[in-house]
Short mmCIF file of C-alpha atoms in Angstrom, two decimals:
data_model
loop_
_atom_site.label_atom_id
_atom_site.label_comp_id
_atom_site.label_asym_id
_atom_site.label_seq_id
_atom_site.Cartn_x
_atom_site.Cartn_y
_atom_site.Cartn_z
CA UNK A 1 152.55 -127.29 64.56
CA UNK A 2 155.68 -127.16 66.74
CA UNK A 3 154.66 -126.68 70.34
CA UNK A 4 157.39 -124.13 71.91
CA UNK A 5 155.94 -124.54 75.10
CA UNK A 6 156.58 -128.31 75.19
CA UNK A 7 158.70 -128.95 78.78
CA UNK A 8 161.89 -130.42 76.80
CA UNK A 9 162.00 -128.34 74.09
CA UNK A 10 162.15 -125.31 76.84
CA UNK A 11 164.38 -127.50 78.82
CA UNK A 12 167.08 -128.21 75.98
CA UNK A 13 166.49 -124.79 74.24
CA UNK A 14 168.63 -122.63 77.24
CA UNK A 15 171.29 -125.28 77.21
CA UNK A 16 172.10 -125.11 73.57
CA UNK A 17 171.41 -121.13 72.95
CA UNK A 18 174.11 -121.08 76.01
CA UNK A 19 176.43 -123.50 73.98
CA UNK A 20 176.37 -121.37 70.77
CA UNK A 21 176.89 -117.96 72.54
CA UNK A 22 179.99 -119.88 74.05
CA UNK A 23 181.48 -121.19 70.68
CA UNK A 24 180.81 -117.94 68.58
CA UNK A 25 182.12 -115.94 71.70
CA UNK A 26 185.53 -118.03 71.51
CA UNK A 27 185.63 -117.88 68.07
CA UNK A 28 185.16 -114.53 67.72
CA UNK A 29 187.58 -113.43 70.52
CA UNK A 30 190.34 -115.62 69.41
CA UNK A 31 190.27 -114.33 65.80
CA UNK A 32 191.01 -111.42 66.79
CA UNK A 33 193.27 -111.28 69.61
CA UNK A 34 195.97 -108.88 70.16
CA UNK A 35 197.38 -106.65 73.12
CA UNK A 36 197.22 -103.05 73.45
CA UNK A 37 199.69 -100.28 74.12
CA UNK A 38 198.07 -99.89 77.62
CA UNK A 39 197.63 -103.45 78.23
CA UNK A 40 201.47 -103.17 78.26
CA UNK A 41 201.45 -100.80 81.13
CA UNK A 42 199.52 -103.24 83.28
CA UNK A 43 202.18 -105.96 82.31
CA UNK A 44 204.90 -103.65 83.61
CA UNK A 45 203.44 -103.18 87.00
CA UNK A 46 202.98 -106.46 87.35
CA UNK A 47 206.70 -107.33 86.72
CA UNK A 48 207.83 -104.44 89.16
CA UNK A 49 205.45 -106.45 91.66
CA UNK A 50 207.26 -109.45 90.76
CA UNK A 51 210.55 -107.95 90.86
CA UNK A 52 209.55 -106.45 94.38
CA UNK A 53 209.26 -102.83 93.40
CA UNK A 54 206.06 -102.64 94.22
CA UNK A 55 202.30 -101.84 92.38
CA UNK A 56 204.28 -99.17 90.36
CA UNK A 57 204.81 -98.23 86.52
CA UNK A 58 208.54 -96.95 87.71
CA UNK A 59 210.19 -98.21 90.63
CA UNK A 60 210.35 -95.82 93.24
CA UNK A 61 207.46 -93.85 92.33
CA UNK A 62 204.49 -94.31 94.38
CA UNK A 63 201.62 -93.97 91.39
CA UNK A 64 198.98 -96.14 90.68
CA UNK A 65 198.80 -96.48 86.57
CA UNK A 66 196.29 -98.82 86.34
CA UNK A 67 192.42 -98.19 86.13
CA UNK A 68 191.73 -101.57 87.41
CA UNK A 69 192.56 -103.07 90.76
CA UNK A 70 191.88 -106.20 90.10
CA UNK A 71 193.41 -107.18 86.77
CA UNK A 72 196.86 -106.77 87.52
CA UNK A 73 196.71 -108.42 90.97
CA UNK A 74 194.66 -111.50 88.75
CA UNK A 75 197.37 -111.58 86.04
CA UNK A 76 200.06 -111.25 88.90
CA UNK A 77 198.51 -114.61 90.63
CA UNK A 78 198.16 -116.42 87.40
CA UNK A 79 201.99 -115.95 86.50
CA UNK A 80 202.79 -116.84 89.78
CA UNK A 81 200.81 -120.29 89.96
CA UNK A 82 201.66 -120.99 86.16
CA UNK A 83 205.16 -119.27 85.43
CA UNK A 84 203.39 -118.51 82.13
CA UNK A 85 204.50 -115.70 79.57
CA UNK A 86 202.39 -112.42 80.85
CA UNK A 87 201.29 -111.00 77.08
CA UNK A 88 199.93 -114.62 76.93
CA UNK A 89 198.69 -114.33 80.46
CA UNK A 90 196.82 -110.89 79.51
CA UNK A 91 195.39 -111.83 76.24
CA UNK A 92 194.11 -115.52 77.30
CA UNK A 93 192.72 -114.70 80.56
CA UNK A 94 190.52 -111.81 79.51
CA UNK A 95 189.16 -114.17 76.71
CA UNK A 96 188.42 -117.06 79.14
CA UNK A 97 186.65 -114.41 81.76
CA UNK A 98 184.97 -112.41 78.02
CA UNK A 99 183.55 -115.95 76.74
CA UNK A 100 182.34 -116.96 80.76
CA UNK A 101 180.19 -113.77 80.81
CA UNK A 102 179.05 -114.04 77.53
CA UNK A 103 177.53 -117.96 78.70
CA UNK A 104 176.92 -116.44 82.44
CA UNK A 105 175.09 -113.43 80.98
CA UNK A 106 172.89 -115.58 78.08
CA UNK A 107 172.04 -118.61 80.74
CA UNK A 108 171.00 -115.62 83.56
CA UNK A 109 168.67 -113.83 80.81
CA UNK A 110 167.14 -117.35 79.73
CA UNK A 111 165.96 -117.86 83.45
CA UNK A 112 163.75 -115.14 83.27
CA UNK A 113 161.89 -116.80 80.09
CA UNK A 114 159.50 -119.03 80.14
CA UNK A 115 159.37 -121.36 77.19
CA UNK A 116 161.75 -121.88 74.72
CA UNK A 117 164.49 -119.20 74.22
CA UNK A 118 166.46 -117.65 71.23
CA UNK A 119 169.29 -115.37 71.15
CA UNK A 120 168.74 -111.91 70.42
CA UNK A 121 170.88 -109.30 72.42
CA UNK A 122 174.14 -111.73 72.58
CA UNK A 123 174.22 -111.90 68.98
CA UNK A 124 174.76 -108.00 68.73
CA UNK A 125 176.96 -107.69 71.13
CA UNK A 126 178.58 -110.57 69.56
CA UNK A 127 178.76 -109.03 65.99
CA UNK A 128 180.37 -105.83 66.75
CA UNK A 129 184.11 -105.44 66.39
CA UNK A 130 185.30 -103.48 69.15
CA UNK A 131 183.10 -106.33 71.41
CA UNK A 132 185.47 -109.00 70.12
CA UNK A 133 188.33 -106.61 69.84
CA UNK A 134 188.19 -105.75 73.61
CA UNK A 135 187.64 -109.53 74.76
CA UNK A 136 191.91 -109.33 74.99
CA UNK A 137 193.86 -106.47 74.11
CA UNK A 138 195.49 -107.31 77.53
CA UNK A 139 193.24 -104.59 78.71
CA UNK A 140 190.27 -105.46 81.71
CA UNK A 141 187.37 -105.30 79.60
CA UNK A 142 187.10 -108.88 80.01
CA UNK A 143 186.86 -108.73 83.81
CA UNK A 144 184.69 -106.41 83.18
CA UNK A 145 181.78 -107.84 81.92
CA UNK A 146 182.47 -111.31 83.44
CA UNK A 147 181.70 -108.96 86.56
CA UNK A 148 178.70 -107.34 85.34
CA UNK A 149 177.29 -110.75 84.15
CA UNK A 150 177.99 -112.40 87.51
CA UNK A 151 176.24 -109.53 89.09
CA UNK A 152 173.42 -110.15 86.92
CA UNK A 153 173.05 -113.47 87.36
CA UNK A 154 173.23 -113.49 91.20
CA UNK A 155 170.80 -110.15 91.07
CA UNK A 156 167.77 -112.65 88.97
CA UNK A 157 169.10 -115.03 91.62
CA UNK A 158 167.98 -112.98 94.69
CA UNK A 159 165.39 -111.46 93.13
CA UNK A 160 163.17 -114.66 93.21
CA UNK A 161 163.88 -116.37 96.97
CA UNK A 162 160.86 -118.86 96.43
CA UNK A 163 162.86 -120.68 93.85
CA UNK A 164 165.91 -121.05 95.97
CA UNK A 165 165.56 -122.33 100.19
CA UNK A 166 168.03 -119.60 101.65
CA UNK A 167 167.91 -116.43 99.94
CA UNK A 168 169.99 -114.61 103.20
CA UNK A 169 172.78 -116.91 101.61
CA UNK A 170 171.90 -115.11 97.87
CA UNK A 171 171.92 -111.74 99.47
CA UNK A 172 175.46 -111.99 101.29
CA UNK A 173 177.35 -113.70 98.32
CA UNK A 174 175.14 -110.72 95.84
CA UNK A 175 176.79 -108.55 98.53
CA UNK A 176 180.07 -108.82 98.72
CA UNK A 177 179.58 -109.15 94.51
CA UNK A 178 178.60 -105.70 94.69
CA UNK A 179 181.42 -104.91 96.82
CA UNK A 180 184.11 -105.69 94.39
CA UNK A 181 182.63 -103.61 91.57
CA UNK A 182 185.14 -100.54 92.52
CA UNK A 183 188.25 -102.67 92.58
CA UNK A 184 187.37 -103.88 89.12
CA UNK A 185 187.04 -100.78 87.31
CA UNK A 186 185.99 -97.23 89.24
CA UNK A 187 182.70 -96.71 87.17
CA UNK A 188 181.69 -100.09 88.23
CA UNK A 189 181.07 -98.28 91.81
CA UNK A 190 177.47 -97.75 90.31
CA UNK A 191 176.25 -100.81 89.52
CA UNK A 192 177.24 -102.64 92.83
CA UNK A 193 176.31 -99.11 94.51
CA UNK A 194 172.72 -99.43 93.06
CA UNK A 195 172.57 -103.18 93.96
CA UNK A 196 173.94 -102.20 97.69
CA UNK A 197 171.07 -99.83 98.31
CA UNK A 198 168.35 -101.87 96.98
CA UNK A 199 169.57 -104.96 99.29
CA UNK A 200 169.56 -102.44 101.97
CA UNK A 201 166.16 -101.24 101.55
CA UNK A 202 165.40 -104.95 101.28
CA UNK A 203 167.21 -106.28 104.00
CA UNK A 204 167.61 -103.52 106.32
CA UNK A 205 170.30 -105.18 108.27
CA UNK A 206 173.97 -104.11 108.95
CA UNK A 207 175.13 -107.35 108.14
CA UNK A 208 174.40 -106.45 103.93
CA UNK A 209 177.34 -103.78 104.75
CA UNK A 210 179.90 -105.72 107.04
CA UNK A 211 179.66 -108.26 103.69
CA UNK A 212 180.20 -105.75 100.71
CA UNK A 213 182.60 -103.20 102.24
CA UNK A 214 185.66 -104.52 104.32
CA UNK A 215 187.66 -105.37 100.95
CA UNK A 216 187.16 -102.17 99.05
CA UNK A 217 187.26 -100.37 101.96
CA UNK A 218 190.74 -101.91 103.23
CA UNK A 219 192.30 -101.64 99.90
CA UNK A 220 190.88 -97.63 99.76
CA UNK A 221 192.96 -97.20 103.04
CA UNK A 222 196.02 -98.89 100.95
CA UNK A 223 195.65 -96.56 98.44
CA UNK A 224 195.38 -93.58 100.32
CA UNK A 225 198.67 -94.55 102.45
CA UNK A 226 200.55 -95.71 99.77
CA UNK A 227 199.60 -93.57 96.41
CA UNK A 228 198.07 -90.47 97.97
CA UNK A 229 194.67 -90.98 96.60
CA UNK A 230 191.22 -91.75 96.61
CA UNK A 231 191.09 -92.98 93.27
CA UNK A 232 193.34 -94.94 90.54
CA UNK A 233 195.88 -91.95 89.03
CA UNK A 234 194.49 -92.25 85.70
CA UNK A 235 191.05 -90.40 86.93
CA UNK A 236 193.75 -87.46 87.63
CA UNK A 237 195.60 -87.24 85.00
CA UNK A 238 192.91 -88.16 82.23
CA UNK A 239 190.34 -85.43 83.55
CA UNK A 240 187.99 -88.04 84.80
CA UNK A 241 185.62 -84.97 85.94
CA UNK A 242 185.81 -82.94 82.91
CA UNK A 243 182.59 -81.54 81.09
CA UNK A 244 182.87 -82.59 77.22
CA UNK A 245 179.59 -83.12 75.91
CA UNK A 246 180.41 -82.43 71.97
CA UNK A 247 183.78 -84.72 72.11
CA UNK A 248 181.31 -87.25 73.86
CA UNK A 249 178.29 -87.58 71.09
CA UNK A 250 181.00 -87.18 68.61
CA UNK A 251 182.55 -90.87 70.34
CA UNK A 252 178.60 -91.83 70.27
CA UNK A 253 178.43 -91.21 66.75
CA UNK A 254 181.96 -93.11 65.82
CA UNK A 255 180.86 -95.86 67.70
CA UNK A 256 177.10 -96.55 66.31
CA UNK A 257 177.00 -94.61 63.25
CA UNK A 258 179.46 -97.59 61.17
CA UNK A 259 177.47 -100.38 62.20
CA UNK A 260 173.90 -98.89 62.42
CA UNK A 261 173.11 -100.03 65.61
CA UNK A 262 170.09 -97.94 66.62
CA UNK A 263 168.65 -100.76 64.14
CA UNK A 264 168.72 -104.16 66.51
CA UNK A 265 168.44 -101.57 69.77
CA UNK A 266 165.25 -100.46 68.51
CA UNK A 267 164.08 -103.87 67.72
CA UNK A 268 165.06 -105.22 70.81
CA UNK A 269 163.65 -102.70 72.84
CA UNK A 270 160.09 -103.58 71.17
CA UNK A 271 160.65 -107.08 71.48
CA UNK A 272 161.47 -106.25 75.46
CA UNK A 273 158.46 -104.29 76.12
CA UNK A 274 156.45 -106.30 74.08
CA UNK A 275 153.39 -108.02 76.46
CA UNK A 276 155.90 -107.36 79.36
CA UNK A 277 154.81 -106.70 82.64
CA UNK A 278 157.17 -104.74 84.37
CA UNK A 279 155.24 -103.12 87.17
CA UNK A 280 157.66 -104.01 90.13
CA UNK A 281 155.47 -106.34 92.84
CA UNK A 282 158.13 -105.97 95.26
CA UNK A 283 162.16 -104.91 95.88
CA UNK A 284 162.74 -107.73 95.62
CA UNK A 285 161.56 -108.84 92.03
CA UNK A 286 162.74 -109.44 88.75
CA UNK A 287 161.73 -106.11 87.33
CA UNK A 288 163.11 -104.52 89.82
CA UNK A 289 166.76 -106.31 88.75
CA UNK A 290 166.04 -104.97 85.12
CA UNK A 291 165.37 -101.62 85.71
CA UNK A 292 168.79 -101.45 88.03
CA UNK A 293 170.41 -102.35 84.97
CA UNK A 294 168.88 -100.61 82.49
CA UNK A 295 169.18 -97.16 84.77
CA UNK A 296 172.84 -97.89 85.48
CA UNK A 297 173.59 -98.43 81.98
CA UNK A 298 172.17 -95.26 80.96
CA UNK A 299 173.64 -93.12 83.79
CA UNK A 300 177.18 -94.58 82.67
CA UNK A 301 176.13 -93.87 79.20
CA UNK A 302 175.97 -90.47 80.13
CA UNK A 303 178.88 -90.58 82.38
CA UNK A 304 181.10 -91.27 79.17
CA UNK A 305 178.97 -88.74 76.85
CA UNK A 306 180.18 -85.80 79.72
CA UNK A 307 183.73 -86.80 79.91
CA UNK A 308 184.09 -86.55 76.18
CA UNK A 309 184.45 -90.44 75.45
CA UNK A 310 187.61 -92.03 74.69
CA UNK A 311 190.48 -92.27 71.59
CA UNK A 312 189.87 -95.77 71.07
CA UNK A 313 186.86 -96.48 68.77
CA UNK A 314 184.15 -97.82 70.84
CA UNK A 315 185.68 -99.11 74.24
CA UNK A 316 184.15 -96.69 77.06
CA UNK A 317 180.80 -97.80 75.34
CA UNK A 318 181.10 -101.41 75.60
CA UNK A 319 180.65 -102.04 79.01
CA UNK A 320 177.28 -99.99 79.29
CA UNK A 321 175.96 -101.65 76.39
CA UNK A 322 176.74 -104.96 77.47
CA UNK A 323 174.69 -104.20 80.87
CA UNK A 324 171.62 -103.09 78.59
CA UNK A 325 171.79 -106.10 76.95
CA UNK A 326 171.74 -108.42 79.33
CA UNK A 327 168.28 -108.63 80.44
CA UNK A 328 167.34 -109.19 76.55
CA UNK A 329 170.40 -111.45 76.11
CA UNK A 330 167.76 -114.03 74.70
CA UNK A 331 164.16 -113.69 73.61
CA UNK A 332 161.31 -115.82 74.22
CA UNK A 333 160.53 -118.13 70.83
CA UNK A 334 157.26 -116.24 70.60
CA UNK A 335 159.43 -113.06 69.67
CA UNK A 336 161.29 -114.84 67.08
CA UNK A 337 161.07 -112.08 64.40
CA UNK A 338 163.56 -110.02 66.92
CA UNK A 339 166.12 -112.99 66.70
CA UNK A 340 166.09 -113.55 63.30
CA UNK A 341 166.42 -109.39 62.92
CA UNK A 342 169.28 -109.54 65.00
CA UNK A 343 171.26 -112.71 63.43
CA UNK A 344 170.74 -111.53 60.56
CA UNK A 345 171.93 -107.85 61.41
CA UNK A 346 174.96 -109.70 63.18
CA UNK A 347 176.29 -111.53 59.97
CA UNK A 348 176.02 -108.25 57.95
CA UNK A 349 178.30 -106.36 60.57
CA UNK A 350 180.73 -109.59 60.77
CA UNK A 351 181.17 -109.94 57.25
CA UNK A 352 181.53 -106.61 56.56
CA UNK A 353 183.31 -105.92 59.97
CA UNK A 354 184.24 -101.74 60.18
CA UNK A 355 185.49 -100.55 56.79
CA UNK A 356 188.11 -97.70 57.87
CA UNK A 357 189.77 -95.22 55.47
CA UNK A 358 193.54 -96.26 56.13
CA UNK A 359 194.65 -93.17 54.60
CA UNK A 360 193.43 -91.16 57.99
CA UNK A 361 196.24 -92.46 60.01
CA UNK A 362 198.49 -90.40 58.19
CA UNK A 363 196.88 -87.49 59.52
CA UNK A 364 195.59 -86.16 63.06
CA UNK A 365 192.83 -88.17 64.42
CA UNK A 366 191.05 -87.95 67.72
CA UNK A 367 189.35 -91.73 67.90
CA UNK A 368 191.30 -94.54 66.33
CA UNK A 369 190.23 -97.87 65.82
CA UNK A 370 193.52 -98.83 67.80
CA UNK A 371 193.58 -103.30 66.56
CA UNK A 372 193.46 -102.43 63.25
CA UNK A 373 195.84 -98.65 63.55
CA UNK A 374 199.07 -101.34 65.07
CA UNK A 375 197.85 -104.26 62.90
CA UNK A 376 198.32 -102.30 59.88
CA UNK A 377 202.47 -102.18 61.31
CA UNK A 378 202.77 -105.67 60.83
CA UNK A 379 201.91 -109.19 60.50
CA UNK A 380 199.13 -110.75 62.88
CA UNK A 381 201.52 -112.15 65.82
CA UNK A 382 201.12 -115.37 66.75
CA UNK A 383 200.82 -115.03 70.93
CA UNK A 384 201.86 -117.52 71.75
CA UNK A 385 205.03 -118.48 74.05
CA UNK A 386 206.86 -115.38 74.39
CA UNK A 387 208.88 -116.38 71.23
CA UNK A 388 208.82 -115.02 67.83
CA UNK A 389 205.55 -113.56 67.37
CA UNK A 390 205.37 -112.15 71.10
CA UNK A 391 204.08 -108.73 72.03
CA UNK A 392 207.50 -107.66 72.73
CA UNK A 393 208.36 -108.77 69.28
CA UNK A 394 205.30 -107.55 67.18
CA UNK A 395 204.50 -104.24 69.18
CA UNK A 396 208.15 -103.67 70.41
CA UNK A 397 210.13 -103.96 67.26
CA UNK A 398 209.18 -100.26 66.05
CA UNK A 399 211.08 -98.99 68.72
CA UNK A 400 214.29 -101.08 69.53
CA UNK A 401 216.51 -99.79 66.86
CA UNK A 402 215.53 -96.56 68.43
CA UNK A 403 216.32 -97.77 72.25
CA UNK A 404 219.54 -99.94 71.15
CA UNK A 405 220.79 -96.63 70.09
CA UNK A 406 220.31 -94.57 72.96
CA UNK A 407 219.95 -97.01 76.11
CA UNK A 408 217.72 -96.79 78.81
CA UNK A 409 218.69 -93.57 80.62
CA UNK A 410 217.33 -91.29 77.77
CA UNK A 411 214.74 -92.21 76.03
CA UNK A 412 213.00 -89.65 73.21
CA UNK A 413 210.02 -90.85 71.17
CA UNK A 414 208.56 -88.40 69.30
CA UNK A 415 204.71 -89.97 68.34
CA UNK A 416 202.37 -87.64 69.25
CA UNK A 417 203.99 -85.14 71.85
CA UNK A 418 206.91 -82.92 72.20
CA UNK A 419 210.22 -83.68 73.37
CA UNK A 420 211.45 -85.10 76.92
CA UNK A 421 211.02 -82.68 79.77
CA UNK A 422 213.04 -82.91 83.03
CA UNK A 423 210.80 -82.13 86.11
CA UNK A 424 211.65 -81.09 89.58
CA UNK A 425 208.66 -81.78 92.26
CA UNK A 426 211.16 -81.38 95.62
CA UNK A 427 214.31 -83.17 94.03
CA UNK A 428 215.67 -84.08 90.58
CA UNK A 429 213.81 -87.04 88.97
CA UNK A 430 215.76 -89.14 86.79
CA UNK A 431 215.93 -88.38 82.99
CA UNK A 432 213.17 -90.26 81.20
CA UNK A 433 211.35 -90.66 78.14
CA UNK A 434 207.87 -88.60 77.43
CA UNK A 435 205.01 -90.84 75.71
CA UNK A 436 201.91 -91.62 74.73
CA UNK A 437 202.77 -95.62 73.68
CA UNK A 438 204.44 -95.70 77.49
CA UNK A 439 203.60 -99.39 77.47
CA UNK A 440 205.07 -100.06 74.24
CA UNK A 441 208.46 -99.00 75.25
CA UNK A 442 207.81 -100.15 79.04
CA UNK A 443 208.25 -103.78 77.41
CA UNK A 444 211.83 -103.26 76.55
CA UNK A 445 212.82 -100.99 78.78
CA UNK A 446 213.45 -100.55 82.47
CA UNK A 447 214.77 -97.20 83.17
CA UNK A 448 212.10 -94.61 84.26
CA UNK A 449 209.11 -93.22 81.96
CA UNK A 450 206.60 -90.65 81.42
CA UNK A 451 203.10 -90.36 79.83
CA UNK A 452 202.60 -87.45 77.93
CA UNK A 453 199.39 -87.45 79.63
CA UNK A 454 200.47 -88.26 82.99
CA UNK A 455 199.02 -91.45 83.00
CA UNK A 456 202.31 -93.59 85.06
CA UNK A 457 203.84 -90.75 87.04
CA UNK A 458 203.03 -87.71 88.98
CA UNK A 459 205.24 -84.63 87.25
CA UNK A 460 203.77 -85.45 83.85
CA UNK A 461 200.82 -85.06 85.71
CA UNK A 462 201.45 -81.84 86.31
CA UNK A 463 202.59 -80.52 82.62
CA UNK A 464 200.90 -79.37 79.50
CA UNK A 465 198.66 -81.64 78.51
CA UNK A 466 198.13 -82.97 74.83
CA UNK A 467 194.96 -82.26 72.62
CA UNK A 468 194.23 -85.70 72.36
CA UNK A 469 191.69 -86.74 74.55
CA UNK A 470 191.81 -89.90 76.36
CA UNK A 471 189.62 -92.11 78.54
CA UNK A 472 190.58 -94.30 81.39
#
């Protein structure tokens, strides 16, 4: 009989569960690569930056479009080092940073093993569409969870200072980790808030806060001088604080309902608890790590229940699900029965991917599965050089005989909101278009837009808003 236990099959059994999350995680987020309407917004403030307008959607207007901090000011540093095309930029970066966490987040899990490991909770995460979908789409979600799985790993990391000879060193650099979680994405503010206040009641030194907060903080001050705000201007204009319980288990339901995934959470949840002792010895422990996850996730769970969810199918979802997972990433050999469950759960949902009813895009619909809604416009593009199969191409091409014929001083799209509006907020704005594909058109245009949710400028802001109800 095959002794799991034995030192080198333990020893090569992290390395090579690591090495297959990598390769499927690649695979998978390649296949299905693409860029989204909003990952187009982020591209345009990053050429205004370039152009020296600014962190703006339209030049001139002081408004902060973009959710995340971070990702624009990343893509902005990697087109200036590589002069490389910025769809390609988007979609390629947030797959290197997706496929890192997945690796970071299965390697971090397997430390907390003992024996040899299988993977379990990657796999699922792995399977699902939206996962894969959202590892590009030009969109943060990749810096996202590289972020969540770096805090994770340097959490475990702390956590156990007799395996490591200066854990003041882990605490700083887990710090200042924690620090960054609001520049990455807003919500994120929990999870490195959590972690703060447990190193705090840890260390109980000053020094844990002159580490995490001068860079959030500093940038806070920017924002406030510059934008007018204490947050990004798409918690404004999206309702961040909004109470919408029913539109939020309705997302809840959209999301796990297709793929059945109560199934491998329930399962994995046994196979968690299973023999596990979980009785916290001290703050500074490893069960104290997994229960700060596991709380945070469910908090933001319920976060995106109250705000009534999102339009596209699955995405406000992902990232707390990916911090639930994490500490079951893998499973110890012993619970191999949950591994096999969940591979073969996984190849069910990948073959069989998200069967959706076409014929509902013709009519009004709340949460769209938005790859496959702009695939179904076109050919796959090929992303590669800016050429041919380009973003601007592929996602643009709906619109230009439209923008050819009117120019760039009047723009009209009539998708899913009324006609252009001319606002007054102290002088005469310039005439521009009303929209809820802003980035779409932001790609070939240059003259001055609106969201028809307020999402790039203030006096939209300030209208009628839509039916349609959108997350951040």
């Amino acid at each position: 009989m095959l002794n799991t236990d034995h030192k080198s099959i333990a020893r090569w059994s992290t390395p090579a569960v690591v090495l297959v999350i990598g390769v499927l995680s690649l695979w998978g987020g390649f296949a299905r690569r693409w860029i989204s309407d909003d990952g187009l917004i982020v591209l345009r403030t990053v050429r205004n930056l370039e152009a020296g307008n600014g962190p703006v959607f339209n030049m001139g207007e002081r408004v902060e479009a973009n959710t995340s901090t971070l990702w624009q000011y990343l893509i902005f540093l990697v087109r200036w080092v590589t002069h490389a095309n910025l769809e390609g930029i988007a979609i390629y970066l947030g797959l290197i940073l997706a496929v890192v966490a997945m690796v970071v987040g299965t390697g971090a899990s397997a430390s907390i093993r003992s024996g040899a490991v299988l993977p379990a909770g990657a796999l699922v995460y792995l399977a699902l569409p939206p996962a894969r979908d959202f590892f590009t789409s030009g969109l943060e979600w990749g810096l996202c969870i590289f972020y969540l799985a770096v805090l994770w790993s340097l959490l475990l990391r702390w956590s156990r200072p007799a395996r490591h000879s200066n854990s003041n060193s882990d605490a700083y650099w887990l710090a200042f980790w924690a620090g960054l979680s609001w520049l990455v994405r807003p919500e994120l503010a929990l999870y490195g808030g959590l972690v703060g206040i447990i190193l705090l009641v840890s260390h109980r030194s000053w020094k844990v806060i002159a580490v995490a907060v001068p860079l959030p903080l500093a940038y806070e001050v920017f924002r406030m001088g510059y934008y007018g705000l204490l947050t990004p201007h798409t918690a404004v204009a999206k309702s961040a604080a909004d109470s919408e319980w029913g539109k939020g288990f309705t997302y809840l339901a959209d999301f796990a309902g297709p793929y059945w995934l109560f199934l491998p959470l329930i399962v994995l949840a046994v196979a968690g608890l299973w023999k596990a002792n979980l009785r916290p010895t001290a703050v500074c422990s490893t069960a104290t790590a997994i229960y700060l996850f596991e709380g945070a996730a469910l908090i933001h769970t319920l976060y995106v229940l109250r705000v009534g969810g999102d339009f596209m199918h699955g995405r406000m979802l992902l990232l707390p699900l990916f911090a639930a997972l994490l500490p079951i990433f893998v499973v110890s050999v012993r619970a191999w029965i949950a591994s096999v469950f969940c591979a073969v759960w996984a190849l069910v949902i990948v073959l069989r991917g998200h069967p959706v009813d076409r014929s509902i895009y013709e009519g009004e619909i709340s949460i769209v599965d938005e790859r496959d809604f702009w695939v179904l416009r076109g050919p796959a593009p090929d992303y590669g050089a800016g050429g041919k199969g380009s973003s601007v191409e592929f996602l643009g091409r709906v619109h230009r005989d439209f923008l050819m014929a009117t120019g760039d001083k009047f723009l009209v799209l009539l998708i899913l909101v009324g006609f252009v509006h001319l606002f007054n907020i102290g002088h005469r704005l310039p005439p521009r278009g009303l929209s809820t594909v802003i980035g779409f058109i932001g790609t070939t245009s240059k003259g001055p837009l609106s969201h028809g949710l307020g999402a790039v400028c203030i006096p939209a802001t300030r209208s009628d808003r839509h039916a349609l109800r959108l997350g951040l």
